[in-house]
Short mmCIF file of C-alpha atoms and ligand atoms in Angstrom, two decimals:
data_model
loop_
_atom_site.label_atom_id
_atom_site.label_comp_id
_atom_site.label_asym_id
_atom_site.label_seq_id
_atom_site.Cartn_x
_atom_site.Cartn_y
_atom_site.Cartn_z
CA UNK A 173 -62.88 -69.84 24.91
CA UNK A 174 -66.36 -68.82 26.00
CA UNK A 175 -67.25 -65.31 24.89
CA UNK A 176 -68.27 -63.79 28.22
CA UNK A 177 -65.41 -63.41 30.73
CA UNK A 178 -66.60 -62.16 34.15
CA UNK A 179 -63.22 -60.73 35.20
CA UNK A 180 -63.20 -58.50 32.07
CA UNK A 181 -66.93 -57.71 31.98
CA UNK A 182 -67.65 -54.05 32.67
CA UNK A 183 -63.96 -53.16 32.55
CA UNK A 184 -62.83 -50.21 30.51
CA UNK A 185 -59.81 -51.07 28.43
CA UNK A 186 -57.91 -48.49 26.42
CA UNK A 187 -56.20 -50.36 23.59
CA UNK A 188 -53.32 -48.50 21.95
CA UNK A 189 -52.54 -49.95 18.52
CA UNK A 190 -49.25 -49.00 16.89
CA UNK A 191 -47.87 -49.56 13.40
CA UNK A 192 -46.61 -53.12 13.33
CA UNK A 193 -47.89 -55.49 10.68
CA UNK A 194 -49.26 -57.48 13.65
CA UNK A 195 -51.89 -54.77 14.21
CA UNK A 196 -54.37 -56.88 12.25
CA UNK A 197 -54.33 -59.19 15.29
CA UNK A 198 -55.40 -56.25 17.46
CA UNK A 199 -58.71 -56.24 15.57
CA UNK A 200 -59.43 -59.78 16.74
CA UNK A 201 -58.30 -58.85 20.24
CA UNK A 202 -60.61 -55.80 20.33
CA UNK A 203 -63.47 -57.96 19.10
CA UNK A 204 -62.92 -60.74 21.67
CA UNK A 205 -62.53 -58.23 24.52
CA UNK A 206 -65.81 -56.61 23.50
CA UNK A 207 -67.51 -60.03 23.40
CA UNK A 208 -66.03 -60.71 26.86
CA UNK A 209 -68.03 -57.71 28.11
CA UNK A 210 -65.32 -55.03 28.23
CA UNK A 211 -65.69 -51.48 26.89
CA UNK A 212 -62.77 -51.10 24.50
CA UNK A 213 -61.56 -47.65 23.48
CA UNK A 214 -59.04 -47.93 20.68
CA UNK A 215 -56.33 -45.37 20.02
CA UNK A 216 -54.80 -45.87 16.61
CA UNK A 217 -51.37 -44.42 15.81
CA UNK A 218 -50.83 -42.82 12.40
CA UNK A 219 -48.71 -45.76 11.28
CA UNK A 220 -51.27 -48.32 12.50
CA UNK A 221 -53.92 -46.40 10.56
CA UNK A 222 -52.04 -47.28 7.37
CA UNK A 223 -52.55 -51.01 8.08
CA UNK A 224 -56.08 -50.99 9.54
CA UNK A 225 -58.75 -48.32 9.37
CA UNK A 226 -60.48 -46.76 12.40
CA UNK A 227 -63.75 -48.04 10.94
CA UNK A 228 -62.62 -51.64 11.39
CA UNK A 229 -62.08 -51.13 15.12
CA UNK A 230 -65.24 -49.07 15.43
CA UNK A 231 -67.21 -51.90 13.86
CA UNK A 232 -65.92 -54.55 16.28
CA UNK A 233 -66.00 -52.44 19.46
CA UNK A 234 -69.14 -50.42 18.73
CA UNK A 235 -67.30 -47.39 20.08
CA UNK A 236 -65.55 -44.35 18.69
CA UNK A 237 -61.90 -44.77 17.77
CA UNK A 238 -59.30 -42.16 18.71
CA UNK A 239 -56.67 -41.26 16.17
CA UNK A 240 -55.64 -37.68 16.54
CA UNK A 241 -54.47 -35.63 19.49
CA UNK A 242 -55.92 -32.43 18.06
CA UNK A 243 -58.83 -33.46 15.92
CA UNK A 244 -62.34 -34.13 17.16
CA UNK A 245 -61.98 -37.83 17.81
CA UNK A 246 -64.14 -40.05 19.92
CA UNK A 247 -67.47 -39.25 21.49
CA UNK A 248 -66.65 -40.69 24.87
CA UNK A 249 -64.76 -37.88 26.54
CA UNK A 250 -67.63 -37.15 28.90
CA UNK A 251 -68.19 -33.73 27.37
CA UNK A 252 -64.53 -32.75 27.68
CA UNK A 253 -63.06 -30.48 25.04
CA UNK A 254 -61.32 -32.73 22.54
CA UNK A 255 -57.84 -31.41 23.38
CA UNK A 256 -58.06 -32.99 26.80
CA UNK A 257 -59.95 -36.10 25.71
CA UNK A 258 -56.80 -38.14 26.32
CA UNK A 259 -56.82 -37.28 30.01
CA UNK A 260 -60.40 -38.47 30.34
CA UNK A 261 -59.62 -41.57 28.29
CA UNK A 262 -56.74 -42.65 30.48
CA UNK A 263 -58.22 -41.58 33.80
CA UNK A 264 -61.30 -43.74 33.68
CA UNK A 265 -59.53 -46.80 32.24
CA UNK A 266 -58.96 -50.01 34.20
CA UNK A 267 -55.99 -50.87 32.00
CA UNK A 268 -54.08 -49.29 29.16
CA UNK A 269 -52.71 -51.96 26.83
CA UNK A 270 -50.48 -51.07 23.90
CA UNK A 271 -50.80 -54.06 21.59
CA UNK A 272 -48.82 -54.34 19.36
CA UNK A 273 -46.09 -51.97 20.55
CA UNK A 274 -43.45 -51.09 17.94
CA UNK A 275 -39.78 -50.42 18.71
CA UNK A 276 -40.46 -46.73 18.10
CA UNK A 277 -43.38 -46.71 20.57
CA UNK A 278 -41.32 -48.50 23.25
CA UNK A 279 -38.58 -45.91 22.77
CA UNK A 280 -41.04 -43.04 23.11
CA UNK A 281 -42.67 -44.53 26.22
CA UNK A 282 -39.31 -45.22 27.86
CA UNK A 283 -38.31 -41.61 27.35
CA UNK A 284 -41.61 -40.06 28.36
CA UNK A 285 -42.42 -38.60 24.93
CA UNK A 286 -45.84 -37.02 24.52
CA UNK A 287 -46.23 -36.16 20.86
CA UNK A 288 -49.22 -38.32 20.01
CA UNK A 289 -52.32 -39.73 21.68
CA UNK A 290 -50.70 -43.14 22.37
CA UNK A 291 -47.72 -41.70 24.27
CA UNK A 292 -49.59 -38.87 25.97
CA UNK A 293 -52.17 -41.34 27.33
CA UNK A 294 -49.33 -43.43 28.77
CA UNK A 295 -48.21 -40.38 30.75
CA UNK A 296 -51.66 -39.36 31.90
CA UNK A 297 -53.29 -42.74 32.68
CA UNK A 298 -52.98 -43.78 36.34
CA UNK A 299 -54.03 -47.38 35.54
CA UNK A 300 -51.65 -50.32 34.85
CA UNK A 301 -49.78 -50.14 31.53
CA UNK A 302 -49.34 -53.29 29.44
CA UNK A 303 -47.02 -53.44 26.43
CA UNK A 304 -46.79 -56.25 23.87
CA UNK A 305 -43.73 -55.69 21.67
CA UNK A 306 -44.03 -56.93 18.08
CA UNK A 307 -41.26 -56.41 15.56
CA UNK A 308 -38.61 -58.19 13.55
CA UNK A 309 -36.23 -60.32 15.64
CA UNK A 310 -33.17 -58.14 15.05
CA UNK A 311 -35.07 -55.02 16.17
CA UNK A 312 -36.37 -56.84 19.26
CA UNK A 313 -32.90 -58.13 20.18
CA UNK A 314 -31.26 -54.72 19.69
CA UNK A 315 -29.75 -53.41 22.95
CA UNK A 316 -31.69 -50.14 22.54
CA UNK A 317 -35.04 -51.98 22.43
CA UNK A 318 -34.05 -54.25 25.30
CA UNK A 319 -32.98 -51.23 27.38
CA UNK A 320 -36.31 -49.50 26.69
CA UNK A 321 -38.24 -52.62 27.74
CA UNK A 322 -36.16 -52.84 30.91
CA UNK A 323 -36.87 -49.20 31.72
CA UNK A 324 -40.58 -49.71 31.23
CA UNK A 325 -40.83 -52.90 33.30
CA UNK A 326 -38.70 -51.39 36.09
CA UNK A 327 -41.20 -48.56 36.13
CA UNK A 328 -44.00 -51.06 36.65
CA UNK A 329 -45.24 -51.75 33.11
CA UNK A 330 -46.40 -55.32 32.44
CA UNK A 331 -44.62 -56.93 29.50
CA UNK A 332 -46.37 -59.48 27.30
CA UNK A 333 -43.38 -61.43 26.00
CA UNK A 334 -43.30 -62.00 22.25
CA UNK A 335 -43.43 -65.44 20.65
CA UNK A 336 -40.85 -67.04 18.45
CA UNK A 337 -41.93 -67.55 14.85
CA UNK A 338 -41.87 -66.33 11.29
CA UNK A 339 -41.91 -62.58 10.58
CA UNK A 340 -43.34 -60.66 7.64
CA UNK A 341 -39.71 -60.39 6.43
CA UNK A 342 -39.56 -64.17 6.11
CA UNK A 343 -36.98 -64.42 8.92
CA UNK A 344 -37.60 -66.55 11.98
CA UNK A 345 -36.93 -65.32 15.50
CA UNK A 346 -38.29 -63.81 18.71
CA UNK A 347 -40.64 -60.83 18.25
CA UNK A 348 -43.99 -62.14 17.04
CA UNK A 349 -47.16 -60.92 18.70
CA UNK A 350 -48.82 -63.84 20.56
CA UNK A 351 -52.29 -65.00 19.50
CA UNK A 352 -55.49 -63.54 20.98
CA UNK A 353 -56.13 -66.16 23.75
CA UNK A 354 -52.63 -65.57 25.11
CA UNK A 355 -53.02 -61.79 24.97
CA UNK A 356 -56.35 -62.06 26.81
CA UNK A 357 -54.74 -64.37 29.36
CA UNK A 358 -52.20 -61.64 30.18
CA UNK A 359 -54.90 -58.98 30.43
CA UNK A 360 -56.89 -61.18 32.84
CA UNK A 361 -53.81 -61.57 34.98
CA UNK A 362 -53.32 -57.83 35.27
CA UNK A 363 -57.00 -57.02 35.85
CA UNK A 364 -57.27 -59.70 38.55
CA UNK A 365 -54.08 -59.06 40.45
CA UNK A 366 -55.69 -57.45 43.47
CA UNK A 367 -58.31 -60.19 43.81
CA UNK A 368 -59.27 -62.33 46.79
CA UNK A 369 -56.35 -64.76 46.29
CA UNK A 370 -53.68 -62.05 46.16
CA UNK A 371 -50.41 -63.40 47.60
CA UNK A 372 -51.73 -66.98 47.77
CA UNK A 373 -50.28 -70.19 46.38
CA UNK A 374 -52.88 -72.44 44.78
CA UNK A 375 -52.42 -76.03 43.61
CA UNK A 376 -54.91 -77.62 41.21
CA UNK A 377 -55.02 -81.19 39.88
CA UNK A 378 -56.75 -81.90 36.57
CA UNK A 379 -57.50 -84.59 34.02
CA UNK A 380 -57.78 -88.35 34.23
CA UNK A 381 -54.66 -90.32 35.14
CA UNK A 382 -53.31 -92.92 32.70
CA UNK A 383 -52.07 -96.22 34.07
CA UNK A 384 -49.82 -97.89 31.49
CA UNK A 385 -50.05 -101.54 30.46
CA UNK A 386 -47.25 -101.43 27.90
CA UNK A 387 -45.44 -98.65 25.96
CA UNK A 388 -48.58 -97.91 23.89
CA UNK A 389 -51.62 -98.79 26.00
CA UNK A 390 -53.03 -97.46 29.22
CA UNK A 391 -56.11 -97.65 31.40
CA UNK A 392 -57.67 -94.21 31.56
CA UNK A 393 -60.98 -92.51 32.18
CA UNK A 394 -63.23 -89.96 30.51
CA UNK A 395 -62.09 -86.88 32.40
CA UNK A 396 -61.02 -84.17 29.92
CA UNK A 397 -59.32 -81.77 32.33
CA UNK A 398 -61.66 -78.91 31.34
CA UNK A 399 -62.98 -78.29 34.86
CA UNK A 400 -59.51 -78.40 36.43
CA UNK A 401 -57.98 -76.07 33.85
CA UNK A 402 -60.92 -73.68 34.38
CA UNK A 403 -60.21 -73.68 38.14
CA UNK A 404 -56.56 -72.79 37.48
CA UNK A 405 -57.72 -69.88 35.28
CA UNK A 406 -60.14 -68.69 37.98
CA UNK A 407 -57.34 -68.73 40.54
CA UNK A 408 -55.32 -66.45 38.23
CA UNK A 409 -58.37 -64.19 37.78
CA UNK A 410 -58.59 -64.00 41.58
CA UNK A 411 -55.00 -62.73 41.75
CA UNK A 412 -53.19 -65.82 43.09
CA UNK A 413 -49.42 -65.29 43.38
CA UNK A 414 -48.61 -68.80 42.19
CA UNK A 415 -50.85 -71.40 40.55
CA UNK A 416 -49.48 -74.92 40.05
CA UNK A 417 -51.52 -77.13 37.73
CA UNK A 418 -50.69 -80.83 38.07
CA UNK A 419 -52.39 -82.21 35.00
CA UNK A 420 -52.60 -85.17 32.65
CA UNK A 421 -54.67 -83.21 30.13
CA UNK A 422 -53.45 -81.81 26.79
CA UNK A 423 -55.52 -78.62 27.17
CA UNK A 424 -53.62 -75.31 27.01
CA UNK A 425 -52.09 -73.91 30.18
CA UNK A 426 -53.72 -70.63 31.28
CA UNK A 427 -51.34 -67.64 31.23
CA UNK A 428 -49.57 -67.29 34.57
CA UNK A 429 -50.07 -70.94 35.56
CA UNK A 430 -47.14 -73.32 36.07
CA UNK A 431 -47.94 -76.67 34.48
CA UNK A 432 -46.64 -79.91 35.99
CA UNK A 433 -47.41 -82.66 33.48
CA UNK A 434 -48.12 -86.12 34.91
CA UNK A 435 -49.59 -89.38 33.62
CA UNK A 436 -49.86 -91.94 36.41
CA UNK A 437 -51.60 -91.60 39.80
CA UNK A 438 -48.29 -92.22 41.56
CA UNK A 439 -46.65 -89.35 39.66
CA UNK A 440 -49.60 -87.12 40.47
CA UNK A 441 -49.34 -88.01 44.15
CA UNK A 442 -45.60 -87.25 44.31
CA UNK A 443 -46.07 -83.89 42.52
CA UNK A 444 -48.97 -82.90 44.76
CA UNK A 445 -47.19 -83.84 47.99
CA UNK A 446 -44.22 -81.69 46.93
CA UNK A 447 -46.25 -78.67 45.80
CA UNK A 448 -48.82 -78.73 48.62
CA UNK A 449 -46.21 -78.45 51.40
CA UNK A 450 -46.53 -74.65 51.40
CA UNK A 451 -49.80 -74.15 49.52
CA UNK A 452 -52.72 -72.08 50.74
CA UNK A 453 -55.30 -73.92 48.68
CA UNK A 454 -55.57 -77.28 46.92
CA UNK A 455 -58.41 -77.95 44.50
CA UNK A 456 -58.33 -81.64 43.66
CA UNK A 457 -60.30 -81.96 40.44
CA UNK A 458 -58.39 -84.85 38.83
CA UNK A 459 -60.08 -88.17 38.20
CA UNK A 460 -57.45 -90.36 39.78
CA UNK A 461 -57.42 -94.04 38.87
CA UNK A 462 -58.14 -96.11 41.97
CA UNK A 463 -56.32 -99.10 40.41
CA UNK A 464 -53.33 -99.64 38.13
CA UNK A 465 -52.14 -102.73 36.23
CA UNK A 466 -49.89 -104.61 38.66
CA UNK A 467 -47.47 -105.51 35.84
CA UNK A 468 -46.07 -103.28 33.12
CA UNK A 469 -44.93 -104.97 29.91
CA UNK A 470 -41.66 -103.31 28.79
CA UNK A 471 -42.40 -104.35 25.20
CA UNK A 472 -45.63 -103.90 23.29
CA UNK A 473 -48.00 -106.82 23.89
CA UNK A 474 -48.34 -108.60 20.49
CA UNK A 475 -51.49 -110.39 19.44
CA UNK A 476 -49.59 -112.97 17.38
CA UNK A 477 -47.17 -114.12 20.05
CA UNK A 478 -48.99 -113.29 23.28
CA UNK A 479 -52.18 -114.86 24.56
CA UNK A 480 -54.98 -112.38 25.43
CA UNK A 481 -53.65 -110.84 28.65
CA UNK A 482 -55.44 -111.06 31.95
CA UNK A 483 -54.99 -107.69 33.57
CA UNK A 484 -54.43 -107.88 37.26
CA UNK A 485 -54.87 -104.62 39.15
CA UNK A 486 -53.22 -103.14 42.23
CA UNK A 487 -54.71 -100.34 44.35
CA UNK A 488 -53.37 -96.79 44.06
CA UNK A 489 -53.18 -94.61 47.14
CA UNK A 490 -56.02 -92.22 47.75
CA UNK A 491 -54.09 -88.99 47.16
CA UNK A 492 -56.43 -86.89 49.30
CA UNK A 493 -55.88 -89.26 52.23
CA UNK A 494 -52.10 -88.95 51.77
CA UNK A 495 -52.46 -85.17 51.73
CA UNK A 496 -54.77 -85.24 54.76
CA UNK A 497 -51.99 -86.97 56.73
CA UNK A 498 -49.42 -84.43 55.44
CA UNK A 499 -51.71 -81.58 56.40
CA UNK A 500 -52.03 -83.09 59.88
CA UNK A 501 -48.23 -82.85 60.21
CA UNK A 502 -47.53 -79.34 58.84
CA UNK A 503 -50.87 -77.59 58.36
CA UNK A 504 -50.67 -77.21 54.54
CA UNK A 505 -52.63 -76.82 52.36
CA UNK A 506 -54.65 -74.49 54.56
CA UNK A 507 -57.84 -75.18 52.60
CA UNK A 508 -58.63 -78.34 50.60
CA UNK A 509 -61.43 -78.72 48.05
CA UNK A 510 -62.31 -82.10 46.53
CA UNK A 511 -64.57 -83.15 43.69
CA UNK A 512 -66.82 -86.19 43.64
CA UNK A 513 -68.23 -87.94 40.62
CA UNK A 514 -71.26 -89.99 41.59
CA UNK A 515 -73.84 -91.96 39.66
CA UNK A 516 -76.27 -92.67 42.52
CA UNK A 517 -77.16 -91.31 45.97
CA UNK A 518 -75.14 -88.21 45.06
CA UNK A 519 -75.44 -86.24 48.28
CA UNK A 520 -75.14 -89.22 50.61
CA UNK A 521 -71.90 -90.44 49.03
CA UNK A 522 -70.62 -86.89 48.69
CA UNK A 523 -71.14 -86.07 52.38
CA UNK A 524 -69.35 -89.26 53.35
CA UNK A 525 -66.41 -88.49 51.01
CA UNK A 526 -66.07 -84.93 52.34
CA UNK A 527 -65.88 -86.21 55.90
CA UNK A 528 -63.58 -89.17 55.19
CA UNK A 529 -61.11 -87.19 53.07
CA UNK A 530 -61.00 -84.22 55.47
CA UNK A 531 -62.22 -81.66 52.92
CA UNK A 532 -63.27 -78.09 53.62
CA UNK A 533 -65.49 -78.12 50.54
CA UNK A 534 -66.66 -80.89 48.26
CA UNK A 535 -68.01 -80.24 44.77
CA UNK A 536 -70.28 -83.10 43.75
CA UNK A 537 -71.52 -83.81 40.26
CA UNK A 538 -73.91 -86.38 38.91
CA UNK A 539 -72.11 -88.15 36.07
CA UNK A 540 -75.31 -89.70 34.73
CA UNK A 541 -76.47 -86.26 33.49
CA UNK A 542 -76.22 -86.01 29.70
CA UNK A 543 -76.04 -82.21 29.51
CA UNK A 544 -73.19 -81.79 32.01
CA UNK A 545 -69.99 -83.38 33.24
CA UNK A 546 -67.40 -85.30 31.22
CA UNK A 547 -65.90 -83.58 28.16
CA UNK A 548 -68.73 -81.04 27.68
CA UNK A 549 -68.37 -77.35 28.58
CA UNK A 550 -71.12 -77.29 31.21
CA UNK A 551 -71.43 -78.70 34.67
CA UNK A 552 -74.17 -78.97 37.29
CA UNK A 553 -72.77 -79.31 40.78
CA UNK A 554 -73.68 -79.16 44.44
CA UNK A 555 -71.20 -77.71 46.91
CA UNK A 556 -71.03 -79.23 50.40
CA UNK A 557 -69.24 -77.49 53.24
CA UNK A 558 -67.95 -78.64 56.63
CA UNK A 559 -70.99 -77.23 58.45
CA UNK A 560 -73.24 -79.60 56.51
CA UNK A 561 -74.64 -76.96 54.13
CA UNK A 562 -75.41 -78.11 50.61
CA UNK A 563 -75.76 -75.61 47.82
CA UNK A 564 -77.15 -76.91 44.53
CA UNK A 565 -76.00 -74.70 41.65
CA UNK A 566 -77.82 -74.42 38.32
CA UNK A 567 -76.41 -75.79 35.07
CA UNK A 568 -73.57 -73.43 34.16
CA UNK A 569 -70.32 -73.36 32.22
CA UNK A 570 -67.27 -75.00 33.77
CA UNK A 571 -65.70 -71.52 33.88
CA UNK A 572 -68.62 -70.29 35.99
CA UNK A 573 -68.44 -73.35 38.27
CA UNK A 574 -64.72 -72.60 38.66
CA UNK A 575 -65.43 -69.00 39.70
CA UNK A 576 -68.01 -70.21 42.26
CA UNK A 577 -65.57 -72.72 43.75
CA UNK A 578 -62.70 -70.23 43.90
CA UNK A 579 -64.94 -67.59 45.47
CA UNK A 580 -66.02 -69.96 48.27
CA UNK A 581 -62.51 -71.33 48.83
CA UNK A 582 -61.07 -67.77 49.01
CA UNK A 583 -63.66 -66.87 51.64
CA UNK A 584 -62.47 -69.80 53.77
CA UNK A 585 -58.86 -68.60 53.48
CA UNK A 586 -59.66 -65.11 54.66
N1 CTP B 94 -59.11 -88.97 44.69
C1 CTP B 94 -57.83 -89.09 45.18
N2 CTP B 94 -57.14 -90.25 45.02
C2 CTP B 94 -57.72 -91.34 44.46
C3 CTP B 94 -59.05 -91.24 43.97
C4 CTP B 94 -59.70 -90.04 44.11
O1 CTP B 94 -57.31 -88.12 45.72
N3 CTP B 94 -57.00 -92.46 44.33
C5 CTP B 94 -59.82 -87.69 44.86
C6 CTP B 94 -60.37 -87.09 43.57
O2 CTP B 94 -59.43 -86.23 42.96
C7 CTP B 94 -61.56 -86.30 44.07
C8 CTP B 94 -62.05 -87.12 45.25
O3 CTP B 94 -60.94 -87.93 45.66
O4 CTP B 94 -61.24 -85.01 44.52
C9 CTP B 94 -63.21 -88.02 44.97
O5 CTP B 94 -62.95 -88.80 43.84
P1 CTP B 94 -63.96 -89.92 43.37
O6 CTP B 94 -63.41 -90.62 42.18
O7 CTP B 94 -65.33 -89.34 43.29
O8 CTP B 94 -63.98 -90.87 44.65
P2 CTP B 94 -63.19 -92.13 45.09
O9 CTP B 94 -62.50 -91.81 46.37
O10 CTP B 94 -62.34 -92.70 44.00
O11 CTP B 94 -64.39 -93.12 45.44
P3 CTP B 94 -65.30 -94.02 44.48
O12 CTP B 94 -64.53 -94.23 43.22
O13 CTP B 94 -65.51 -95.24 45.27
O14 CTP B 94 -66.56 -93.23 44.28
#
């Protein structure tokens, strides 16, 4: 995960930390959010203060930490008397995230208690409230806890569901606080939900397809899936209602994205045809094999009994051409973006591909570059549009390329 995250940069996040053993993970979260560019104001409950000191959070956020409703805590109340610091804290926040949230905290929030800074800020903050329950499995499963969670979500709170795993008690069950990248994924989703893709369905393809020869071997390519997975994350950051990621890559699925795993080009084509039938936007990043072995050996090819095989190839469909025909019939996807990997005459080939495949935008990259492209985290691309404009972007991270592509595609949709 790259440190800077544009969707979180400049955001003011109030992080309420309550007394679960998992509150040590909140230190890492506060640190990563700060590195992402957010201003993180931590409120520590009394119980959390027994696990982790205010100084720890202060050191990672570079900001004052709030612990006490009555004491002089924090220096960020904009000159407000300390007894109403909580109102200022909540009012100017973009989100209020209580991570981890104990059973006791959930109970207090559900009932509108206001006897400490954590609960009183929940009542006074007009921004979205996020809760991440973390407790032993039996406490999480208890009908009282479940009822409190239901009350909070019905009231509009965003729930970060707990993971299954081992607890401090040694028991195994549902109730563990997810790891930092997952927590950040949820926060991105909430911060971005009113973005330019609000209400839209986005389909993304990613990775290199694998065309099997026998049960162990395949013909593949060097695509890692990084750029495609970054596009899916950008679509979430832009508030898309639904993001379908048809992928052959093993990279993690961004929070909020529905993953459709595929291997072969034919599987990818079938999945894309199905999911694009009502999609607003398709971003076709996958490196699809143009050819597949015409025969598949049901048993592993053995060097002792089999002669060296001659691999005969058959052509795969061009998926974008299939989708162009579908779009001609029903009008979906409304906007289609393709990628082109070229090793020579980049812009000439790219312009031809954009035209032939009926693309609204084409993102072209030069695969001979050693500092960008396959497997690495950076990319240098040019974006071609239907009016013939070509925009050459500087070398940037794949996450930044993804944001640029999503921004331009969203503009075409509106
Ligand atoms: N593509 C596709 N179906 C294929 C091959 C490619 O839909 N069978 C899509 C890719 O996902 C990409 C675009 O077409 O969005 C361009 O892919 P690229 O590999 O650059 O081009 P090809 O059409 O395969 O042409 P060539 O290999 O001759 O450069």
